[in-house]
JSON list of C-alpha atoms in Angstrom, two decimals:
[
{"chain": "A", "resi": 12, "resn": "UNK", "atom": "CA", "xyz": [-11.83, 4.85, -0.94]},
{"chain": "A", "resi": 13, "resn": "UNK", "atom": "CA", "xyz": [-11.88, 8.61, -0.88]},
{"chain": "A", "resi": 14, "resn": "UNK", "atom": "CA", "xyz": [-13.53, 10.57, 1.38]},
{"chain": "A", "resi": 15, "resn": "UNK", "atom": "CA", "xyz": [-15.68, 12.36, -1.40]},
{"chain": "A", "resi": 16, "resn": "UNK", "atom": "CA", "xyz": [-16.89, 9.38, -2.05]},
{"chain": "A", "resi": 17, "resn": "UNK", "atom": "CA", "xyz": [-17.37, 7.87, 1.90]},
{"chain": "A", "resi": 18, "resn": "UNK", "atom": "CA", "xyz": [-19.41, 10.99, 2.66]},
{"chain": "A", "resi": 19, "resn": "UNK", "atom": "CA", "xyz": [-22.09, 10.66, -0.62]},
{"chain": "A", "resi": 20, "resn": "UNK", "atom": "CA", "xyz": [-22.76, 6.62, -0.48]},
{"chain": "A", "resi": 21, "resn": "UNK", "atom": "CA", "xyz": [-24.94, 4.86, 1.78]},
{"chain": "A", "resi": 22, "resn": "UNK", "atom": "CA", "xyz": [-24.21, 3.10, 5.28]},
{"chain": "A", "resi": 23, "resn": "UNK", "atom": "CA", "xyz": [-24.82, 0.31, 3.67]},
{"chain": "A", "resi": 24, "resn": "UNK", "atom": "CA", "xyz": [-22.14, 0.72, 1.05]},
{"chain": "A", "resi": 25, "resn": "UNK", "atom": "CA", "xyz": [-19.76, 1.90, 2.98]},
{"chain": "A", "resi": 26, "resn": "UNK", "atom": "CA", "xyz": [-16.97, -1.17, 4.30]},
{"chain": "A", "resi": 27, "resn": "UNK", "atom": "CA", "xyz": [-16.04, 0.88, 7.18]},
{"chain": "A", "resi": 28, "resn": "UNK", "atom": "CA", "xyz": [-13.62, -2.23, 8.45]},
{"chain": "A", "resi": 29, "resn": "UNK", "atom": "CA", "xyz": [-11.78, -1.84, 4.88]},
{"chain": "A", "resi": 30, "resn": "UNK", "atom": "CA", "xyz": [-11.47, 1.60, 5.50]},
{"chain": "A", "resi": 31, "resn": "UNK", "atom": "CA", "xyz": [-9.71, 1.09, 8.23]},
{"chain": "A", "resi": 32, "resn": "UNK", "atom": "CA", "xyz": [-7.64, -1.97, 7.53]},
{"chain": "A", "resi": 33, "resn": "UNK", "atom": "CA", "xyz": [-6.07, 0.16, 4.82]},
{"chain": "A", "resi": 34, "resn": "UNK", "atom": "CA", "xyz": [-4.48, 2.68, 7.86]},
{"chain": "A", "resi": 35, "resn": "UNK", "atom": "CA", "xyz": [-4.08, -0.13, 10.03]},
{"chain": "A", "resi": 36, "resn": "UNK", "atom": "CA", "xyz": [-0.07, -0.41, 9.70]},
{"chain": "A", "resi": 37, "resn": "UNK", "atom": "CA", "xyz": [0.41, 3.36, 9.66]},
{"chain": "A", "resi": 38, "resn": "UNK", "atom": "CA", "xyz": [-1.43, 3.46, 12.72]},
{"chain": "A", "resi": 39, "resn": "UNK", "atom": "CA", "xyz": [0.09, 0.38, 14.42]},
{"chain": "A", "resi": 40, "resn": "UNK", "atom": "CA", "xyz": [3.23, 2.33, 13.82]},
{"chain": "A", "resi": 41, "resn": "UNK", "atom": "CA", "xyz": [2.30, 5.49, 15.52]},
{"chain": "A", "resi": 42, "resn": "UNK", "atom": "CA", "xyz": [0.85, 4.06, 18.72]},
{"chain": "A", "resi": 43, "resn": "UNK", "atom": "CA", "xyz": [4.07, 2.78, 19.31]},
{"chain": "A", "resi": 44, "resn": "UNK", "atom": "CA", "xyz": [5.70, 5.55, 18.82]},
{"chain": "A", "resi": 45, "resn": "UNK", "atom": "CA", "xyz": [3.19, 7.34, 20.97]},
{"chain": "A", "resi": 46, "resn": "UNK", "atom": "CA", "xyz": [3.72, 4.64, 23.50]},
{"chain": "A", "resi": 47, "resn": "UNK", "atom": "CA", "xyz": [7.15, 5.12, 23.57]},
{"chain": "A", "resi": 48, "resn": "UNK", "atom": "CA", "xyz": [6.70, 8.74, 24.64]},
{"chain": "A", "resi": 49, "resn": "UNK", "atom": "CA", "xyz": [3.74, 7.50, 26.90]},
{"chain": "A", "resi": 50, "resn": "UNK", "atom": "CA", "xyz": [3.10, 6.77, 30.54]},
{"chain": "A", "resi": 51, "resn": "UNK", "atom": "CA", "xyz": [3.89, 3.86, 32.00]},
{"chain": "A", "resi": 52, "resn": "UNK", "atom": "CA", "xyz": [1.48, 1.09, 32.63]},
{"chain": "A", "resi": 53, "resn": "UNK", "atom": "CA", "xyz": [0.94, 1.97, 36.29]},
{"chain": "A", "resi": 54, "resn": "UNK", "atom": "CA", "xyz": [0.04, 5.75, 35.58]},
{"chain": "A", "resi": 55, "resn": "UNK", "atom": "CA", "xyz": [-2.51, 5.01, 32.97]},
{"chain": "A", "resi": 56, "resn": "UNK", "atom": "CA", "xyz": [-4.36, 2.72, 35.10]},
{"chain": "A", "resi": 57, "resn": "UNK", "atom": "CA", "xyz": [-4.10, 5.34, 38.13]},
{"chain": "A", "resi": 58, "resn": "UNK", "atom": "CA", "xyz": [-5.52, 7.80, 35.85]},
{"chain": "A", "resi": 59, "resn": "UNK", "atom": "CA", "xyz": [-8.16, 5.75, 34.89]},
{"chain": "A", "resi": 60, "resn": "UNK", "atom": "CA", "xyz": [-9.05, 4.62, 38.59]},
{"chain": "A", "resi": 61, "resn": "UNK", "atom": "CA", "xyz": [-8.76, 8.69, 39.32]},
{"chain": "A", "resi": 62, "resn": "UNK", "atom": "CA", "xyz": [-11.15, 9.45, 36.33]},
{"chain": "A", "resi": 63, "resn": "UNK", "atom": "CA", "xyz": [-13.65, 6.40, 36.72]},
{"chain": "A", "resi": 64, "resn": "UNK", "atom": "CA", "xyz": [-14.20, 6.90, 40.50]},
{"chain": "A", "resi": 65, "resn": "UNK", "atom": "CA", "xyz": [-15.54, 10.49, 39.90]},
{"chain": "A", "resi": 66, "resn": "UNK", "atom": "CA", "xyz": [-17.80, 9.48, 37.37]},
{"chain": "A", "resi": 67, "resn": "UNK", "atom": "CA", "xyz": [-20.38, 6.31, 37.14]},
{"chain": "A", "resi": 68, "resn": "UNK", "atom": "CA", "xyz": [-19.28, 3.15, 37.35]},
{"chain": "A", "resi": 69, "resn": "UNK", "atom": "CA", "xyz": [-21.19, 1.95, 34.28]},
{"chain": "A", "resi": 70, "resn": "UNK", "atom": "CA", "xyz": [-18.91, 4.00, 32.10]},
{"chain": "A", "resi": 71, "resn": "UNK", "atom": "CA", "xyz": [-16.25, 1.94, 32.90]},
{"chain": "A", "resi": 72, "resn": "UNK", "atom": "CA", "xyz": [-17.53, -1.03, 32.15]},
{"chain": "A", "resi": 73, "resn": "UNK", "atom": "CA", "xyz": [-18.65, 0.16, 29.20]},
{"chain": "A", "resi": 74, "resn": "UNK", "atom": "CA", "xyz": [-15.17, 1.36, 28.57]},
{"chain": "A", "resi": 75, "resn": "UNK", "atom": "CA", "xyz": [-13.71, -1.97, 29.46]},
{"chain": "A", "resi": 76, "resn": "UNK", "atom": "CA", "xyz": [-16.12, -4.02, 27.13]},
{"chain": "A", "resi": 77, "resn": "UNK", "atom": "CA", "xyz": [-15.70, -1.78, 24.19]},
{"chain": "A", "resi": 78, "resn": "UNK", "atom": "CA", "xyz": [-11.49, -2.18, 25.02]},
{"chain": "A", "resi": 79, "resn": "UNK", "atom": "CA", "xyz": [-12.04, -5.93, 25.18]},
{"chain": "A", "resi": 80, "resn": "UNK", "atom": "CA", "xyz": [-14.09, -6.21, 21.65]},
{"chain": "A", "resi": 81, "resn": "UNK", "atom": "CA", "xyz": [-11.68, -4.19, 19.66]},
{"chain": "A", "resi": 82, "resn": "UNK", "atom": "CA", "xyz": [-9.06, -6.61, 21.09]},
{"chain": "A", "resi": 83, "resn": "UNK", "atom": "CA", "xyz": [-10.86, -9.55, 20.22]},
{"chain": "A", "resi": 84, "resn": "UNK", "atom": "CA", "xyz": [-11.81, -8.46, 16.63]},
{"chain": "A", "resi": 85, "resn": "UNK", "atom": "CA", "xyz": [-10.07, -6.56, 14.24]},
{"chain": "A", "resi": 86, "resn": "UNK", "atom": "CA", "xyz": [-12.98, -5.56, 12.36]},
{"chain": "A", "resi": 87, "resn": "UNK", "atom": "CA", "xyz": [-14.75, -4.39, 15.21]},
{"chain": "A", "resi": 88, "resn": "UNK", "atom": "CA", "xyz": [-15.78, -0.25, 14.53]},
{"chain": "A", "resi": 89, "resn": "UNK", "atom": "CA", "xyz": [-18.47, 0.84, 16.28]},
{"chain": "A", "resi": 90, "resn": "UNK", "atom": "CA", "xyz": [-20.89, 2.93, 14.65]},
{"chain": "A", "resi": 91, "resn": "UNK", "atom": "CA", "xyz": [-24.13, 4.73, 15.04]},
{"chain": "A", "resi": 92, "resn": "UNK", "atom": "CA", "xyz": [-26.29, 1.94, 16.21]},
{"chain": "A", "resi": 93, "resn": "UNK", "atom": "CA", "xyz": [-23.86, 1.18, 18.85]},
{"chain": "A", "resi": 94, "resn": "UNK", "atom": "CA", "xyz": [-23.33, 4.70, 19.89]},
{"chain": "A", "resi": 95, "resn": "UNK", "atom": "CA", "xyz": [-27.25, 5.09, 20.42]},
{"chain": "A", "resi": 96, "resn": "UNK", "atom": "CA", "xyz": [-27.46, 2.10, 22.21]},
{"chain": "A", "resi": 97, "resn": "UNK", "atom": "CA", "xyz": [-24.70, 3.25, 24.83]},
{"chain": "A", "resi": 98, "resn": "UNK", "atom": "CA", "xyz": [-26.62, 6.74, 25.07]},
{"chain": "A", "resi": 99, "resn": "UNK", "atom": "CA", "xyz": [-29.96, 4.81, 25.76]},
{"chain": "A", "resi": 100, "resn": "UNK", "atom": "CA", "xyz": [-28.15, 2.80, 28.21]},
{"chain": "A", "resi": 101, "resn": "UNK", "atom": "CA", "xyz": [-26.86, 5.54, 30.25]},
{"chain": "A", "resi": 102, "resn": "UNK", "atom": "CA", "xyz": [-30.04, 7.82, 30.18]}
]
């Protein structure tokens, strides 16, 4: 799908999964390149404690559940909906 054509139809005729599943090799591909290049394990997670204990503690669970959804489903994308409901939630 291009993006012309994304950008003109409606949310409900957009498959925003397919659009996605179509990349989904390509982009498999380059976070393991980018891993390779990456921090280790043990700094990510000290960067995240260093980042999460400055800030509330209900963006990281937020954080964490989002994390654990897109690893539990493949077709999981957030959209709009879900990005107002996180903004309600943290007013």
């Amino acid at each position: 799908m291009a993006i012309h054509e994304a950008v003109y139809k409606s949310e409900d005729e957009i498959n925003v999964p397919g659009l996605f599943k179509g990349v989904q090799t390509e982009m498999q591909e380059l976070a393991e390149t980018l891993a390779e290049d990456g921090l280790l394990a043990s700094e990510i997670k000290r960067e995240e404690e260093e980042y999460f204990s400055a800030s509330n503690l209900d963006r990281e669970a937020i954080a964490r559940k989002l994390t654990v959804m897109a690893n539990l489903s493949q077709g999981f994308v957030p959209d709009k909906r879900l990005w107002r409901w996180i903004e309600k939630a943290m007013a």
